[in-house]
Amino acid sequence: MNRPIRVLVAKPGLDGHDRGAKVIARALRDAGMEVIYTGLRQTPEQIVAAAVQEDVDVVAMSLLSGAHNHLFPKVVNLLKGEGVDDVLVLGGGVIPDDDIPFLLESGVEAIFTPGTPTKDVIDFINTNIKRK
Amino acid sequence: MDIQERLLKRDKRACARLISMLENNDEEAINIIKRLFNKTGSAYVIGITGPPGSGKSTLTDRLTKELRKEGKRVGILAIDPTSPFSGGAILGDRIRMSDLALDKDVFIRSMGTRGFLGGVSKATWGAVKILDMYGCDYIFIETVGVGQSEIDIVKMADTVLMVLIPNMGDDIQAIKAGIMEIADVFAINKSDLDGADKTKMEIEMNLDLNEKKEYRPPVVKVSAQKNEDIDILLRKLRDHEKYLKDTELIHQIRQRNLKTEILQLAEEEILRMIMDKAYENDLLEELSIKVEKREENPYTAKEKIVALIKD
């Protein structure tokens, strides 16, 4: 691909722990991607609005508050509502294994839990990107 | 409906996609700009520049909110640096503008510099036009945090706002050449910090040394964080706009900027031609080896490459 992949790194919900999001943002930067970081405590509506305006390839959300089953699918649905169908939605954070099948079924394309090497995330994005 | 029609109907996705296409040198984006160019020119462009951490993003957010009270549509191009090593970037200006994300009459786009020096990106020129076609009344261009000499913003904007903070150095900084010379309005942000008055005074004294002109850049103390005196700052920006429009100087400024833009485009194309020739058949490689062995010198090597594009 002859252009940088654009990734929105977002923190939905109310937890204030963004170390993970920053580590991912930095790793993606070093992998040659343009990372738009939106900061803490974003509503799903804000995340989707930013994803649209920034024309990103990937929305990567990090959440440690436990509200993932509510907030991740909501972002997926709002994107659909905007007619956005070429964005890869990823989730990360403290997510119990039992919740992962539900999230994948809801349209989140991958969940990365603590301990995932950043290379796995980069490889997943490079392999699964939907736009040329 | 094609992307051009959608843009004119103020579709955010179309606007966003066109900016991406332009950033990626897509021919179709350029054709759309060519077709719609006569519809541009009504947006007023304000460049916001200043050192890293001076509060440009927060101030852009506050000024936008102030303009929104009057019902103006605002576009924001927020530029952050691209890594010269990986080509990646962290674009973090939106963090300070979260409240604006859901305003249907505000469009915010983050851009990496993608190798372009001077505090902006190459695609910024075109992105301004796309936001103009999209229907913005005001467009803010927030540059990367600048040092002393990144002044390309002056070639893009109608009005340049320089954001400074107290205690950035001694009073010699205020009389140095470069970024201090390009401002139409100065904001001393973080005005609650010690030294704000002194910084203001140093800049005022420097301005007093300028040749007497009809317009003298105002210096305004503000606190973006505390949302103090933003209305005064906006008024000063619009006074400058009014001055340029009343005196018709706006045309001179825009023509000056367009000269740079046209030359910039020509330069890009010629550079591409040179690069193509230089890398064709490993010519550059071959020449650099010869020069290193002192069989050739850099000037003659240059002449050989340039000769190839002159044909």
Coordinates of C-alpha atoms in Angstrom, one line a residue:
Chain A
M1 CA 0.0 0.0 0.0
N2 CA 1.3 3.4 -1.0
R3 CA -0.1 5.4 1.8
P4 CA 0.0 5.4 5.6
I5 CA -2.7 3.4 7.3
R6 CA -4.8 5.7 9.6
V7 CA -5.9 4.5 13.0
L8 CA -8.1 6.1 15.5
V9 CA -7.0 5.1 19.0
A10 CA -9.9 5.8 21.4
K11 CA -10.7 5.4 25.0
P12 CA -14.5 4.9 25.4
G13 CA -16.1 5.0 28.8
L14 CA -15.1 6.4 32.1
D15 CA -11.8 4.7 33.1
G16 CA -8.7 6.9 33.1
H17 CA -6.1 4.3 32.3
D18 CA -4.5 5.1 29.0
R19 CA -1.1 3.5 29.3
G20 CA -2.1 0.7 27.1
A21 CA -3.6 3.0 24.5
K22 CA -0.5 5.1 24.5
V23 CA 1.8 2.0 24.1
I24 CA -0.3 0.8 21.2
A25 CA -0.4 4.3 19.6
R26 CA 3.4 4.5 19.8
A27 CA 3.9 1.0 18.4
L28 CA 1.6 1.8 15.4
R29 CA 3.4 5.0 14.9
D30 CA 6.7 3.1 14.7
A31 CA 5.1 0.7 12.2
G32 CA 4.5 3.7 9.9
M33 CA 0.9 4.4 10.7
E34 CA -0.8 7.7 11.3
V35 CA -2.4 7.4 14.7
I36 CA -5.1 9.9 15.7
Y37 CA -5.4 9.8 19.5
T38 CA -8.5 11.3 20.9
G39 CA -7.9 11.2 24.6
L40 CA -9.9 9.9 27.6
R41 CA -13.6 9.4 28.2
Q42 CA -15.0 9.5 24.7
T43 CA -18.6 8.6 24.0
P44 CA -19.3 6.2 21.2
E45 CA -20.8 9.1 19.3
Q46 CA -17.7 11.1 19.6
I47 CA -15.5 8.2 18.5
V48 CA -17.6 7.6 15.4
A49 CA -17.7 11.3 14.5
A50 CA -13.9 11.4 14.8
A51 CA -13.6 8.2 12.8
V52 CA -15.7 9.7 10.0
Q53 CA -13.9 13.1 9.9
E54 CA -10.5 11.5 10.1
D55 CA -11.4 8.9 7.4
V56 CA -9.6 6.2 9.3
D57 CA -9.0 2.6 8.3
V58 CA -9.1 1.3 11.8
V59 CA -10.8 2.2 15.1
A60 CA -8.9 0.7 18.0
M61 CA -10.6 1.0 21.4
S62 CA -9.0 0.4 24.8
L63 CA -11.2 -0.1 27.8
L64 CA -10.5 -1.2 31.3
S65 CA -13.8 -0.4 33.1
G66 CA -15.8 -3.5 32.2
A67 CA -18.3 -1.7 30.0
H68 CA -16.9 -3.3 26.8
N69 CA -20.1 -5.4 26.1
H70 CA -22.1 -2.2 25.9
L71 CA -19.7 0.3 24.4
F72 CA -17.8 -1.7 21.7
P73 CA -20.9 -3.0 19.9
K74 CA -22.4 0.5 20.2
V75 CA -19.5 1.9 18.2
V76 CA -19.9 -0.8 15.6
N77 CA -23.6 0.0 15.2
L78 CA -23.1 3.7 15.0
L79 CA -20.5 3.2 12.3
K80 CA -23.0 1.1 10.4
G81 CA -25.6 3.8 10.9
E82 CA -23.2 6.3 9.2
G83 CA -22.8 4.0 6.3
V84 CA -19.2 3.2 7.2
D85 CA -18.4 -0.3 6.1
D86 CA -14.7 -0.2 5.4
V87 CA -13.3 0.3 8.9
L88 CA -11.7 -2.3 11.0
V89 CA -12.9 -2.2 14.6
L90 CA -10.6 -3.6 17.2
G91 CA -10.9 -3.8 21.0
G92 CA -8.3 -4.1 23.7
G93 CA -8.0 -4.0 27.5
V94 CA -9.0 -6.1 30.4
I95 CA -11.6 -8.3 28.7
P96 CA -12.7 -11.6 30.2
D97 CA -12.3 -14.6 27.8
D98 CA -16.0 -15.4 28.2
D99 CA -17.0 -12.0 26.7
I100 CA -14.9 -12.3 23.6
P101 CA -17.2 -14.5 21.5
F102 CA -20.1 -12.1 22.0
L103 CA -17.9 -9.1 21.0
L104 CA -16.6 -10.8 17.9
E105 CA -20.2 -11.7 17.0
S106 CA -21.2 -8.0 17.5
G107 CA -18.8 -7.0 14.8
V108 CA -15.6 -6.2 16.7
E109 CA -13.0 -7.9 14.5
A110 CA -10.4 -8.7 17.1
I111 CA -9.9 -8.4 20.8
F112 CA -6.4 -8.0 22.2
T113 CA -6.0 -8.7 25.9
P114 CA -3.1 -7.7 28.2
G115 CA 0.2 -9.3 27.3
T116 CA -0.5 -9.2 23.5
P117 CA 2.8 -8.4 21.7
T118 CA 2.3 -5.1 19.8
K119 CA 3.6 -6.9 16.7
D120 CA 0.4 -9.1 16.7
V121 CA -1.7 -6.0 16.6
I122 CA 0.3 -4.5 13.7
D123 CA 0.2 -7.8 11.8
F124 CA -3.5 -8.1 12.3
I125 CA -4.1 -4.6 10.9
N126 CA -1.8 -5.1 8.0
T127 CA -3.5 -8.3 7.0
N128 CA -7.1 -7.3 7.6
I129 CA -7.2 -3.8 6.4
K130 CA -10.3 -3.3 4.2
R131 CA -9.3 -0.5 2.0
K132 CA -6.5 -0.5 -0.6
Chain B
M1 CA -24.4 10.4 -5.9
D2 CA -20.7 10.9 -6.6
I3 CA -18.3 12.2 -4.2
Q4 CA -18.3 15.7 -5.7
E5 CA -22.0 16.1 -5.3
R6 CA -21.9 14.7 -1.8
L7 CA -19.2 17.2 -0.9
L8 CA -21.3 20.1 -2.1
K9 CA -24.2 18.7 -0.1
R10 CA -22.0 19.0 3.0
D11 CA -21.5 15.3 3.5
K12 CA -18.8 14.8 6.1
R13 CA -17.6 11.4 4.8
A14 CA -17.2 12.8 1.3
C15 CA -15.2 15.7 2.7
A16 CA -13.0 13.4 4.7
R17 CA -12.4 10.9 1.9
L18 CA -11.5 13.7 -0.5
I19 CA -8.9 15.0 1.9
S20 CA -7.4 11.5 2.2
M21 CA -7.4 11.1 -1.6
L22 CA -5.5 14.4 -1.9
E23 CA -3.0 13.5 0.8
N24 CA -2.4 10.3 -1.2
N25 CA -1.9 12.2 -4.5
D26 CA -5.0 10.8 -6.0
E27 CA -5.6 12.3 -9.5
E28 CA -9.4 12.3 -9.0
A29 CA -9.2 14.6 -6.0
I30 CA -7.1 17.1 -8.0
N31 CA -9.7 16.9 -10.8
I32 CA -12.5 17.7 -8.4
I33 CA -10.6 20.7 -7.1
K34 CA -10.0 21.9 -10.7
R35 CA -13.7 21.6 -11.5
L36 CA -14.9 23.3 -8.3
F37 CA -12.2 25.8 -7.8
N38 CA -14.4 28.8 -8.9
K39 CA -16.6 28.0 -5.9
T40 CA -13.8 28.6 -3.4
G41 CA -12.5 31.8 -2.0
S42 CA -15.3 32.7 0.4
A43 CA -13.8 31.0 3.5
Y44 CA -11.5 33.1 5.6
V45 CA -8.3 31.2 6.6
I46 CA -6.6 31.8 9.9
G47 CA -3.3 30.2 10.7
I48 CA -2.5 29.4 14.3
T49 CA 1.1 28.8 15.1
G50 CA 3.5 28.9 18.0
P51 CA 5.9 26.7 20.0
P52 CA 5.0 23.1 21.2
G53 CA 2.9 23.2 24.3
S54 CA 1.8 26.8 23.9
G55 CA -1.8 25.9 23.8
K56 CA -2.6 26.1 20.1
S57 CA -5.1 23.2 20.1
T58 CA -7.0 24.4 23.2
L59 CA -7.1 27.9 21.8
T60 CA -8.3 26.7 18.4
D61 CA -11.1 24.8 20.3
R62 CA -12.1 28.0 22.2
L63 CA -12.0 30.3 19.2
T64 CA -14.1 27.8 17.3
K65 CA -16.7 27.7 20.1
E66 CA -16.8 31.5 20.0
L67 CA -17.4 31.5 16.2
R68 CA -20.1 28.9 16.6
K69 CA -22.0 31.3 18.9
E70 CA -22.5 33.4 15.7
G71 CA -23.5 30.4 13.7
K72 CA -20.3 30.3 11.6
R73 CA -19.3 27.0 10.1
V74 CA -15.7 26.1 11.0
G75 CA -13.1 23.8 9.5
I76 CA -10.0 22.9 11.4
L77 CA -6.8 21.4 9.9
A78 CA -4.6 20.3 12.8
I79 CA -1.1 19.3 11.8
D80 CA 1.4 17.3 13.8
P81 CA 4.8 16.0 12.8
T82 CA 5.4 12.7 10.8
S83 CA 8.3 10.6 11.9
P84 CA 11.2 10.9 9.4
F85 CA 12.1 7.4 10.3
S86 CA 9.0 5.3 10.2
G87 CA 6.7 7.6 8.3
G88 CA 4.2 7.2 11.1
A89 CA 2.7 9.9 13.3
I90 CA 0.8 10.6 16.5
L91 CA -1.8 13.1 15.7
G92 CA -3.0 14.3 19.1
D93 CA -4.6 17.7 18.5
R94 CA -8.2 16.4 18.7
I95 CA -7.7 15.6 22.4
R96 CA -8.3 19.3 23.2
M97 CA -11.3 19.5 20.8
S98 CA -13.4 16.6 22.0
D99 CA -16.5 18.8 22.6
L100 CA -16.5 19.9 18.9
A101 CA -16.6 16.3 17.5
L102 CA -20.4 16.2 17.5
D103 CA -21.1 19.7 16.2
K104 CA -22.4 19.2 12.7
D105 CA -21.1 22.6 11.6
V106 CA -17.5 21.9 12.6
F107 CA -15.1 19.6 10.7
I108 CA -11.8 18.7 12.3
R109 CA -9.1 16.9 10.4
S110 CA -5.7 15.9 11.7
M111 CA -2.8 15.7 9.3
G112 CA 0.7 14.4 9.5
T113 CA 3.4 16.6 7.8
R114 CA 4.5 13.6 5.7
G115 CA 8.0 14.8 5.1
F116 CA 7.1 18.4 4.4
L117 CA 9.0 21.0 6.4
G118 CA 7.8 24.4 7.4
G119 CA 5.1 23.5 10.0
V120 CA 2.4 22.3 7.6
S121 CA 1.9 19.5 5.1
K122 CA 1.9 19.6 1.4
A123 CA -1.7 18.6 1.2
T124 CA -2.8 21.4 3.5
W125 CA -3.1 23.8 0.6
G126 CA -5.6 21.5 -1.1
A127 CA -7.4 20.5 2.1
V128 CA -8.2 24.2 2.7
K129 CA -9.9 24.3 -0.7
I130 CA -11.9 21.1 0.0
L131 CA -13.1 22.6 3.3
D132 CA -14.0 25.8 1.5
M133 CA -16.1 23.9 -1.0
Y134 CA -17.7 22.0 1.8
G135 CA -19.0 25.3 3.0
C136 CA -16.8 26.4 5.9
D137 CA -17.0 30.2 6.7
Y138 CA -13.7 30.0 8.7
I139 CA -10.8 27.6 8.4
F140 CA -8.2 27.3 11.1
I141 CA -4.9 25.8 10.2
E142 CA -3.1 24.7 13.4
T143 CA 0.6 24.2 12.6
V144 CA 3.0 21.8 14.2
G145 CA 4.7 23.2 17.2
V146 CA 7.3 25.5 15.6
G147 CA 10.7 26.7 16.6
Q148 CA 12.1 29.8 15.1
S149 CA 11.9 29.5 11.4
E150 CA 8.9 27.4 10.2
I151 CA 6.9 30.1 8.6
D152 CA 5.1 28.4 5.7
I153 CA 1.8 29.1 7.4
V154 CA 2.1 32.7 6.3
K155 CA 1.9 31.5 2.7
M156 CA -1.4 29.7 3.4
A157 CA -3.4 31.9 5.7
D158 CA -5.2 35.3 5.4
T159 CA -4.4 36.1 9.0
V160 CA -1.7 34.6 11.2
L161 CA -2.1 34.2 14.9
M162 CA 1.1 33.6 16.9
V163 CA 0.5 31.9 20.2
L164 CA 3.3 32.5 22.8
I165 CA 3.6 31.7 26.5
P166 CA 5.4 33.6 29.2
N167 CA 9.1 33.0 30.0
M168 CA 10.2 31.4 26.8
G169 CA 13.5 33.2 26.9
D170 CA 15.0 36.6 27.2
D171 CA 13.9 39.7 25.3
I172 CA 16.4 39.0 22.5
Q173 CA 14.0 36.2 21.4
A174 CA 11.4 38.8 20.6
I175 CA 13.7 40.7 18.2
K176 CA 15.0 37.7 16.3
A177 CA 14.0 37.1 12.7
G178 CA 11.7 34.4 11.6
I179 CA 8.4 33.4 13.3
M180 CA 8.2 36.7 15.2
E181 CA 7.9 38.6 11.9
I182 CA 4.9 36.8 10.5
A183 CA 2.2 37.4 13.1
D184 CA -0.8 39.6 12.4
V185 CA -2.1 39.0 16.0
F186 CA -0.1 37.8 19.0
A187 CA -1.7 35.8 21.8
I188 CA 0.1 35.4 25.1
N189 CA -1.5 32.3 26.4
K190 CA -1.4 30.9 29.9
S191 CA -1.8 34.5 31.0
D192 CA -2.2 33.5 34.7
L193 CA 1.5 32.5 34.7
D194 CA 4.1 34.9 36.1
G195 CA 5.8 36.8 33.4
A196 CA 2.9 37.2 31.1
D197 CA 3.0 41.0 31.4
K198 CA 6.7 41.1 30.8
T199 CA 6.4 38.9 27.7
K200 CA 3.6 41.2 26.4
M201 CA 5.7 44.2 26.9
E202 CA 8.7 42.7 25.2
I203 CA 6.6 42.0 22.1
E204 CA 5.0 45.4 22.2
M205 CA 8.5 47.0 22.3
N206 CA 9.6 45.0 19.4
L207 CA 6.6 46.0 17.4
D208 CA 7.3 49.6 18.2
L209 CA 10.6 49.3 16.4
N210 CA 8.8 48.3 13.2
E211 CA 8.4 50.8 10.4
K212 CA 5.2 52.7 11.1
K213 CA 2.3 51.1 9.2
E214 CA -1.4 51.5 9.2
Y215 CA -1.9 48.2 10.9
R216 CA 0.0 47.2 14.0
P217 CA -0.4 43.6 15.3
P218 CA -2.2 43.6 18.6
V219 CA -0.9 41.6 21.6
V220 CA -3.6 39.9 23.6
K221 CA -3.2 38.1 26.9
V222 CA -5.5 35.1 27.1
S223 CA -6.0 31.9 29.0
A224 CA -7.4 29.2 26.7
Q225 CA -7.6 26.7 29.6
K226 CA -9.7 29.0 31.7
N227 CA -11.5 30.4 28.7
E228 CA -10.6 34.0 29.5
D229 CA -10.5 36.8 27.0
I230 CA -11.1 34.5 24.0
D231 CA -13.8 36.9 22.8
I232 CA -11.2 39.8 22.8
L233 CA -8.8 37.7 20.8
L234 CA -11.4 36.7 18.3
R235 CA -12.3 40.4 17.9
K236 CA -8.7 41.2 17.1
L237 CA -8.5 38.5 14.5
R238 CA -11.7 39.8 12.9
D239 CA -10.4 43.4 13.0
H240 CA -7.5 42.2 11.0
E241 CA -9.8 40.4 8.6
K242 CA -11.9 43.6 8.3
Y243 CA -8.8 45.7 7.7
L244 CA -7.6 43.4 4.9
K245 CA -11.0 43.4 3.3
D246 CA -11.7 47.2 3.7
T247 CA -8.3 48.1 2.2
E248 CA -8.5 45.4 -0.4
L249 CA -5.1 44.2 0.8
I250 CA -6.7 40.8 1.0
H251 CA -6.2 40.4 -2.8
Q252 CA -2.5 41.2 -2.5
I253 CA -2.0 38.7 0.2
R254 CA -4.0 36.0 -1.6
Q255 CA -2.1 36.6 -4.8
R256 CA 1.2 36.4 -2.9
N257 CA 0.1 33.1 -1.4
L258 CA -1.0 31.8 -4.7
K259 CA 2.3 32.5 -6.3
T260 CA 3.9 30.3 -3.6
E261 CA 1.4 27.6 -4.1
I262 CA 1.8 27.5 -7.9
L263 CA 5.5 27.5 -7.6
Q264 CA 5.3 24.8 -4.9
L265 CA 3.3 22.6 -7.3
A266 CA 5.7 23.2 -10.1
E267 CA 8.6 22.5 -7.9
E268 CA 7.1 19.2 -6.8
E269 CA 6.6 18.0 -10.4
I270 CA 10.1 19.0 -11.4
L271 CA 11.6 17.3 -8.3
R272 CA 9.7 14.2 -9.2
M273 CA 11.2 14.3 -12.7
I274 CA 14.7 14.7 -11.2
M275 CA 14.2 11.8 -8.8
D276 CA 12.9 9.6 -11.6
K277 CA 16.0 10.3 -13.7
A278 CA 18.4 10.1 -10.7
Y279 CA 17.2 6.7 -9.8
E280 CA 16.8 5.4 -13.3
N281 CA 19.5 2.8 -14.1
D282 CA 21.1 3.5 -10.7
L283 CA 22.5 6.7 -12.0
L284 CA 22.6 8.4 -8.6
E285 CA 24.3 5.3 -7.1
E286 CA 26.9 5.3 -9.8
L287 CA 27.5 9.0 -9.5
S288 CA 27.8 9.0 -5.7
I289 CA 30.5 6.2 -6.0
K290 CA 32.4 8.2 -8.5
V291 CA 32.2 11.4 -6.4
E292 CA 33.3 9.5 -3.3
K293 CA 36.4 8.2 -5.2
R294 CA 37.0 11.8 -6.3
E295 CA 36.7 10.7 -10.0
E296 CA 33.8 13.2 -10.2
N297 CA 32.6 16.2 -8.2
P298 CA 29.1 16.9 -6.9
Y299 CA 28.6 19.9 -9.3
T300 CA 29.3 18.0 -12.5
A301 CA 27.2 15.1 -11.2
K302 CA 24.3 17.5 -10.7
E303 CA 24.8 18.8 -14.2
K304 CA 24.6 15.3 -15.6
I305 CA 21.2 14.7 -13.9
V306 CA 19.7 18.0 -14.8
A307 CA 20.8 17.6 -18.4
L308 CA 18.6 14.5 -18.6
I309 CA 15.4 16.4 -17.7
K310 CA 16.1 19.3 -20.0
D311 CA 15.7 17.1 -23.1

